[in-house]
Amino acid sequence: MLAVAYSTLSEKAISDYIAENYHIKPIEVNYLIRGINDTYVVKDDHSKYVFRVYRSDWRSHEDEVAFELELLIYLKNQGIPVSYPIAKIDGHHINTLYVPEGKRFGVLFSYADGEETPIDNENISLLFGKAVAELHQKTTNFTSNKQRSELNLEFLIDHPLEVIQKAMVHRSEDFTFIEEVAIKLKNRIQELEPKGLDWGICHGDLHGNQNISFCNDLTYTHYDFDICGYGWRAYDIAEFRLARQYHTNGDKELLERLWSAFLEGYTSIRELSQNDLAAIPVFVWIRELWLMGLCFQLRHIDGGIDTGDDFIDEKIDIFKKVQL
């Protein structure tokens, strides 16, 4: 018997499991997407749901999942529209699933009605800014005793560098360049932090084109809090800025209009200090570094075809543009 790094649960297995453990009788289960985790859409006679199966090497401790679920229940109770966990017959939310690679955790979530909507105009960018600010505002008093990685410099820079170094042993000089950039980014945040950077609950993946569903009337639902945790709010916001840089395809005027609208929406709900604003461009680069590490971290699942030397060359070119 050979070792397994990653297994995919069958739709029938998920359907049977849900029927046995929930007050739900699935009539259809469809495997939707493989990302950091596996996502299935579940339908019964009345509603749709999402069943997420966390990867065993990504969320290996139940506390990590429990923190996310506690946050979602808290947000729901605070009136924030989120995709929230559905309790099992026994009242618990987390399933321990035994698979060839060991065990994986599974959670059933409410379905986020609507659809992913491109944030390509100022109106929806302003609305998204308000939605992010409300998310940050409503989590001010959230607490949990569950263990969860903070979105700190160890998580955002040190760990990704370790992963990147292992993937670039054949390009040691180029890795040294990336490491030097990372040190500059780290030092810049350490310079800004004593002046005060807003710290609190972050979604962790607020790029805007995903992880929020909009209905036709522009009501919305946040979803996928898998990377949530305590961190710098400027980092949480920086992901939106980075995503706009990619999605505006070099149209700098559009980028700045969307960014201004987002900030207008955000600051209409809660304040952003000048120090936080100064940190956002730094966190944009840090997010790029973290994503590079994540891509390498997923190679044993997704294969290495998209993270070869062309990928490294592209990232080197990006980091050559860093200005602090």
Tab-separated table of C-alpha atoms in Angstrom:
chain	number	residue	atom	x	y	z
A	1	MET	CA	0.000	0.000	0.000
A	2	LEU	CA	1.571	3.286	-1.125
A	3	ALA	CA	1.194	6.472	0.908
A	4	VAL	CA	-1.421	9.007	-0.158
A	5	ALA	CA	-0.844	12.775	0.015
A	6	TYR	CA	-4.350	13.760	-0.994
A	7	SER	CA	-7.623	11.943	-1.579
A	8	THR	CA	-10.902	13.121	-3.091
A	9	LEU	CA	-14.114	12.009	-1.425
A	10	SER	CA	-16.810	10.799	-3.797
A	11	GLU	CA	-20.058	12.708	-4.175
A	12	LYS	CA	-22.000	9.617	-3.093
A	13	ALA	CA	-19.907	9.282	0.057
A	14	ILE	CA	-20.617	12.918	0.942
A	15	SER	CA	-24.335	12.482	0.210
A	16	ASP	CA	-24.604	9.363	2.358
A	17	TYR	CA	-22.655	10.959	5.188
A	18	ILE	CA	-24.828	14.083	5.257
A	19	ALA	CA	-28.037	12.038	5.142
A	20	GLU	CA	-26.847	10.054	8.149
A	21	ASN	CA	-25.535	12.961	10.241
A	22	TYR	CA	-27.766	15.970	9.433
A	23	HIS	CA	-31.456	16.820	9.340
A	24	ILE	CA	-30.995	17.037	5.566
A	25	LYS	CA	-31.745	14.494	2.864
A	26	PRO	CA	-29.569	15.345	-0.134
A	27	ILE	CA	-31.044	14.831	-3.565
A	28	GLU	CA	-27.901	16.021	-5.330
A	29	VAL	CA	-24.223	16.533	-4.410
A	30	ASN	CA	-21.790	18.075	-6.874
A	31	TYR	CA	-18.031	18.437	-6.440
A	32	LEU	CA	-17.580	22.144	-7.138
A	33	ILE	CA	-13.920	23.036	-6.809
A	34	ARG	CA	-10.570	21.904	-5.502
A	35	GLY	CA	-8.712	24.790	-3.929
A	36	ILE	CA	-6.884	24.875	-0.630
A	37	ASN	CA	-9.804	22.665	0.437
A	38	ASP	CA	-12.488	20.657	-1.395
A	39	THR	CA	-15.916	22.225	-1.894
A	40	TYR	CA	-19.154	20.385	-2.674
A	41	VAL	CA	-22.593	21.880	-3.404
A	42	VAL	CA	-25.382	19.983	-1.655
A	43	LYS	CA	-29.073	20.241	-2.585
A	44	ASP	CA	-32.160	18.936	-0.833
A	45	ASP	CA	-35.822	19.552	-1.639
A	46	HIS	CA	-35.733	23.060	-0.188
A	47	SER	CA	-32.243	24.548	-0.068
A	48	LYS	CA	-28.637	24.500	-1.206
A	49	TYR	CA	-25.623	24.107	1.074
A	50	VAL	CA	-21.857	23.920	0.788
A	51	PHE	CA	-19.865	21.065	2.295
A	52	ARG	CA	-16.184	21.863	2.746
A	53	VAL	CA	-13.586	19.169	3.327
A	54	TYR	CA	-10.423	20.713	4.764
A	55	ARG	CA	-7.113	19.365	3.548
A	56	SER	CA	-5.328	17.288	6.181
A	57	ASP	CA	-1.991	19.105	5.835
A	58	TRP	CA	-3.687	22.518	5.834
A	59	ARG	CA	-5.999	22.228	8.847
A	60	SER	CA	-4.638	19.385	10.936
A	61	HIS	CA	-5.972	20.602	14.305
A	62	GLU	CA	-9.664	20.843	15.126
A	63	ASP	CA	-9.133	24.128	16.998
A	64	GLU	CA	-8.161	25.842	13.750
A	65	VAL	CA	-11.507	24.962	12.213
A	66	ALA	CA	-13.428	25.673	15.423
A	67	PHE	CA	-12.024	29.224	15.542
A	68	GLU	CA	-13.381	29.941	12.068
A	69	LEU	CA	-16.810	28.535	12.945
A	70	GLU	CA	-17.015	30.487	16.209
A	71	LEU	CA	-16.246	33.657	14.257
A	72	LEU	CA	-18.939	32.920	11.658
A	73	ILE	CA	-21.581	32.242	14.296
A	74	TYR	CA	-20.562	35.456	16.070
A	75	LEU	CA	-20.834	37.464	12.845
A	76	LYS	CA	-24.221	35.942	12.044
A	77	ASN	CA	-25.458	36.945	15.494
A	78	GLN	CA	-24.091	40.450	14.879
A	79	GLY	CA	-26.233	40.751	11.756
A	80	ILE	CA	-23.399	40.383	9.242
A	81	PRO	CA	-24.501	38.312	6.212
A	82	VAL	CA	-22.182	35.300	6.151
A	83	SER	CA	-22.212	31.699	5.044
A	84	TYR	CA	-22.480	30.053	8.468
A	85	PRO	CA	-21.988	26.474	9.739
A	86	ILE	CA	-24.974	24.105	9.975
A	87	ALA	CA	-25.205	21.946	13.087
A	88	LYS	CA	-25.384	18.172	12.863
A	89	ILE	CA	-28.043	16.036	14.505
A	90	ASP	CA	-25.811	15.792	17.581
A	91	GLY	CA	-25.485	19.580	17.760
A	92	HIS	CA	-21.832	19.711	16.710
A	93	HIS	CA	-20.516	21.455	13.595
A	94	ILE	CA	-17.219	19.701	12.815
A	95	ASN	CA	-17.016	16.264	11.199
A	96	THR	CA	-13.899	14.124	11.498
A	97	LEU	CA	-13.577	12.155	8.269
A	98	TYR	CA	-11.176	9.198	8.046
A	99	VAL	CA	-9.485	9.001	4.653
A	100	PRO	CA	-6.392	7.259	3.196
A	101	GLU	CA	-4.012	10.079	4.212
A	102	GLY	CA	-5.321	10.104	7.803
A	103	LYS	CA	-8.193	12.360	8.797
A	104	ARG	CA	-9.793	15.473	7.389
A	105	PHE	CA	-12.356	17.820	8.874
A	106	GLY	CA	-15.634	18.562	7.125
A	107	VAL	CA	-18.211	21.301	7.733
A	108	LEU	CA	-21.606	21.983	6.177
A	109	PHE	CA	-22.287	25.680	5.508
A	110	SER	CA	-25.326	27.675	4.450
A	111	TYR	CA	-25.238	28.625	0.783
A	112	ALA	CA	-24.214	32.164	-0.184
A	113	ASP	CA	-27.026	33.236	-2.522
A	114	GLY	CA	-26.152	35.358	-5.526
A	115	GLU	CA	-23.010	35.131	-7.592
A	116	GLU	CA	-19.466	36.413	-7.781
A	117	THR	CA	-19.562	39.902	-9.295
A	118	PRO	CA	-16.553	41.673	-10.828
A	119	ILE	CA	-15.682	44.809	-8.873
A	120	ASP	CA	-15.116	46.890	-11.975
A	121	ASN	CA	-16.974	50.134	-11.206
A	122	GLU	CA	-16.931	52.677	-8.410
A	123	ASN	CA	-20.420	51.904	-7.102
A	124	ILE	CA	-19.744	48.275	-6.276
A	125	SER	CA	-16.229	49.105	-5.074
A	126	LEU	CA	-17.698	51.613	-2.619
A	127	LEU	CA	-20.235	49.027	-1.476
A	128	PHE	CA	-17.497	46.459	-0.958
A	129	GLY	CA	-15.478	48.978	1.066
A	130	LYS	CA	-18.469	49.431	3.379
A	131	ALA	CA	-18.923	45.649	3.644
A	132	VAL	CA	-15.280	45.151	4.659
A	133	ALA	CA	-15.460	47.983	7.204
A	134	GLU	CA	-18.603	46.490	8.766
A	135	LEU	CA	-16.828	43.134	8.987
A	136	HIS	CA	-13.921	44.738	10.823
A	137	GLN	CA	-16.191	46.886	12.978
A	138	LYS	CA	-18.415	44.043	14.146
A	139	THR	CA	-15.493	41.814	15.169
A	140	THR	CA	-13.961	44.337	17.578
A	141	ASN	CA	-15.191	42.409	20.619
A	142	PHE	CA	-14.836	38.870	19.259
A	143	THR	CA	-12.778	36.519	21.413
A	144	SER	CA	-11.989	32.820	21.213
A	145	ASN	CA	-9.899	30.393	23.246
A	146	LYS	CA	-9.276	28.231	20.179
A	147	GLN	CA	-5.735	28.104	18.806
A	148	ARG	CA	-5.354	29.795	15.426
A	149	SER	CA	-2.320	31.169	13.592
A	150	GLU	CA	-2.068	34.936	13.705
A	151	LEU	CA	-1.535	36.744	10.402
A	152	ASN	CA	1.757	38.118	11.673
A	153	LEU	CA	5.200	38.425	10.087
A	154	GLU	CA	6.044	34.827	10.872
A	155	PHE	CA	2.935	33.664	9.000
A	156	LEU	CA	3.181	36.203	6.175
A	157	ILE	CA	6.956	36.266	5.560
A	158	ASP	CA	9.041	33.759	7.539
A	159	HIS	CA	7.069	30.607	6.732
A	160	PRO	CA	6.549	31.455	3.013
A	161	LEU	CA	10.304	32.094	2.695
A	162	GLU	CA	11.046	28.620	4.038
A	163	VAL	CA	8.715	27.103	1.440
A	164	ILE	CA	10.118	29.257	-1.377
A	165	GLN	CA	13.707	28.401	-0.482
A	166	LYS	CA	13.018	24.658	-0.780
A	167	ALA	CA	11.458	25.223	-4.209
A	168	MET	CA	14.367	27.361	-5.445
A	169	VAL	CA	17.411	25.299	-4.486
A	170	HIS	CA	18.427	25.360	-8.160
A	171	ARG	CA	18.265	29.181	-8.214
A	172	SER	CA	20.020	30.197	-5.023
A	173	GLU	CA	21.004	33.669	-6.236
A	174	ASP	CA	17.426	34.479	-7.192
A	175	PHE	CA	16.222	33.230	-3.825
A	176	THR	CA	18.744	35.504	-2.123
A	177	PHE	CA	17.206	38.434	-4.005
A	178	ILE	CA	13.693	37.464	-2.865
A	179	GLU	CA	14.956	37.016	0.698
A	180	GLU	CA	16.498	40.501	0.631
A	181	VAL	CA	13.189	41.968	-0.563
A	182	ALA	CA	11.375	40.104	2.205
A	183	ILE	CA	13.745	41.492	4.839
A	184	LYS	CA	13.099	45.032	3.575
A	185	LEU	CA	9.340	44.468	3.729
A	186	LYS	CA	9.606	43.044	7.235
A	187	ASN	CA	11.750	45.936	8.413
A	188	ARG	CA	9.295	48.468	6.979
A	189	ILE	CA	6.368	46.961	8.897
A	190	GLN	CA	8.478	46.889	12.054
A	191	GLU	CA	9.113	50.609	11.533
A	192	LEU	CA	5.409	51.374	11.115
A	193	GLU	CA	4.088	49.132	13.881
A	194	PRO	CA	5.256	51.242	16.867
A	195	LYS	CA	3.325	54.203	15.423
A	196	GLY	CA	0.136	52.151	15.630
A	197	LEU	CA	-1.362	49.675	13.161
A	198	ASP	CA	-4.973	48.529	13.516
A	199	TRP	CA	-4.973	44.906	14.731
A	200	GLY	CA	-7.994	42.643	14.923
A	201	ILE	CA	-9.959	39.945	13.153
A	202	CYS	CA	-9.212	39.717	9.423
A	203	HIS	CA	-11.012	37.720	6.760
A	204	GLY	CA	-7.649	36.974	5.168
A	205	ASP	CA	-8.779	36.752	1.543
A	206	LEU	CA	-10.764	39.876	0.690
A	207	HIS	CA	-9.944	40.196	-2.991
A	208	GLY	CA	-13.524	41.082	-3.872
A	209	ASN	CA	-14.126	39.047	-7.019
A	210	GLN	CA	-14.564	35.955	-4.874
A	211	ASN	CA	-15.570	35.201	-1.280
A	212	ILE	CA	-18.528	37.536	-1.492
A	213	SER	CA	-21.753	36.839	-3.423
A	214	PHE	CA	-23.990	39.653	-4.652
A	215	CYS	CA	-27.669	39.322	-5.496
A	216	ASN	CA	-29.377	41.467	-8.151
A	217	ASP	CA	-30.414	44.015	-5.515
A	218	LEU	CA	-26.736	44.181	-4.379
A	219	THR	CA	-27.392	42.509	-1.059
A	220	TYR	CA	-24.443	40.269	-0.359
A	221	THR	CA	-23.074	37.375	1.658
A	222	HIS	CA	-19.475	36.894	2.804
A	223	TYR	CA	-18.065	33.381	2.629
A	224	ASP	CA	-14.849	31.336	2.864
A	225	PHE	CA	-13.222	32.526	6.088
A	226	ASP	CA	-10.697	29.695	5.971
A	227	ILE	CA	-7.719	32.104	6.199
A	228	CYS	CA	-9.267	34.298	8.890
A	229	GLY	CA	-7.393	35.202	12.056
A	230	TYR	CA	-6.062	38.055	14.109
A	231	GLY	CA	-3.897	40.313	11.993
A	232	TRP	CA	-3.303	43.805	10.702
A	233	ARG	CA	-6.398	45.290	9.084
A	234	ALA	CA	-4.130	47.077	6.571
A	235	TYR	CA	-3.047	43.618	5.367
A	236	ASP	CA	-6.678	42.530	4.998
A	237	ILE	CA	-7.376	45.607	2.883
A	238	ALA	CA	-4.162	45.230	0.871
A	239	GLU	CA	-5.478	42.053	-0.774
A	240	PHE	CA	-8.289	44.083	-2.363
A	241	ARG	CA	-5.738	46.566	-3.704
A	242	LEU	CA	-3.559	43.751	-5.078
A	243	ALA	CA	-6.521	42.041	-6.747
A	244	ARG	CA	-7.527	45.297	-8.426
A	245	GLN	CA	-3.991	45.655	-9.800
A	246	TYR	CA	-4.389	42.289	-11.508
A	247	HIS	CA	-8.005	42.696	-12.634
A	248	THR	CA	-7.627	46.196	-14.112
A	249	ASN	CA	-4.986	44.898	-16.561
A	250	GLY	CA	-2.658	47.868	-16.270
A	251	ASP	CA	-5.387	50.520	-16.400
A	252	LYS	CA	-3.943	52.690	-13.629
A	253	GLU	CA	-6.691	55.294	-13.853
A	254	LEU	CA	-9.390	52.663	-13.307
A	255	LEU	CA	-7.348	51.103	-10.505
A	256	GLU	CA	-7.128	54.394	-8.634
A	257	ARG	CA	-10.829	55.152	-9.142
A	258	LEU	CA	-11.797	51.764	-7.736
A	259	TRP	CA	-9.344	52.150	-4.866
A	260	SER	CA	-10.610	55.634	-4.005
A	261	ALA	CA	-14.204	54.374	-4.033
A	262	PHE	CA	-13.283	51.455	-1.778
A	263	LEU	CA	-11.579	53.778	0.713
A	264	GLU	CA	-14.539	56.155	0.611
A	265	GLY	CA	-16.867	53.283	1.457
A	266	TYR	CA	-14.594	51.883	4.144
A	267	THR	CA	-13.939	55.200	5.907
A	268	SER	CA	-17.650	56.053	5.901
A	269	ILE	CA	-18.001	53.182	8.423
A	270	ARG	CA	-14.710	53.183	10.333
A	271	GLU	CA	-11.517	55.209	10.433
A	272	LEU	CA	-8.231	54.333	8.776
A	273	SER	CA	-5.182	56.071	10.208
A	274	GLN	CA	-2.499	57.598	8.022
A	275	ASN	CA	-0.129	54.972	9.373
A	276	ASP	CA	-2.450	52.174	8.242
A	277	LEU	CA	-2.735	53.797	4.818
A	278	ALA	CA	1.061	53.956	4.613
A	279	ALA	CA	1.278	50.253	5.479
A	280	ILE	CA	-1.132	49.072	2.768
A	281	PRO	CA	1.365	49.296	-0.156
A	282	VAL	CA	3.893	47.338	1.921
A	283	PHE	CA	1.313	44.666	2.696
A	284	VAL	CA	0.488	44.430	-1.019
A	285	TRP	CA	4.045	43.194	-1.617
A	286	ILE	CA	3.901	40.970	1.452
A	287	ARG	CA	0.711	39.425	0.090
A	288	GLU	CA	2.516	38.714	-3.189
A	289	LEU	CA	5.240	36.922	-1.235
A	290	TRP	CA	2.731	34.932	0.804
A	291	LEU	CA	0.866	33.863	-2.353
A	292	MET	CA	4.129	32.748	-3.958
A	293	GLY	CA	4.813	30.548	-0.949
A	294	LEU	CA	1.273	29.180	-1.060
A	295	CYS	CA	1.622	28.213	-4.731
A	296	PHE	CA	4.767	26.217	-3.936
A	297	GLN	CA	3.075	24.701	-0.883
A	298	LEU	CA	0.282	23.315	-3.084
A	299	ARG	CA	2.584	21.640	-5.619
A	300	HIS	CA	2.238	18.169	-4.107
A	301	ILE	CA	-1.529	18.512	-4.620
A	302	ASP	CA	-1.840	20.470	-7.867
A	303	GLY	CA	1.406	19.388	-9.525
A	304	GLY	CA	4.356	21.579	-10.368
A	305	ILE	CA	3.579	22.406	-13.982
A	306	ASP	CA	2.477	25.956	-13.176
A	307	THR	CA	5.231	26.726	-10.658
A	308	GLY	CA	8.355	26.067	-12.677
A	309	ASP	CA	11.047	28.478	-13.816
A	310	ASP	CA	8.605	30.616	-15.817
A	311	PHE	CA	6.598	31.152	-12.636
A	312	ILE	CA	9.760	32.060	-10.713
A	313	ASP	CA	10.845	34.459	-13.480
A	314	GLU	CA	7.464	36.184	-13.324
A	315	LYS	CA	7.715	36.625	-9.554
A	316	ILE	CA	11.303	37.903	-9.781
A	317	ASP	CA	10.149	40.557	-12.270
A	318	ILE	CA	7.324	41.548	-9.907
A	319	PHE	CA	9.599	41.886	-6.882
A	320	LYS	CA	12.071	43.987	-8.865
A	321	LYS	CA	9.380	46.683	-8.823
A	322	VAL	CA	9.282	46.898	-5.029
A	323	GLN	CA	9.770	50.458	-3.829
A	324	LEU	CA	9.619	51.358	-0.136
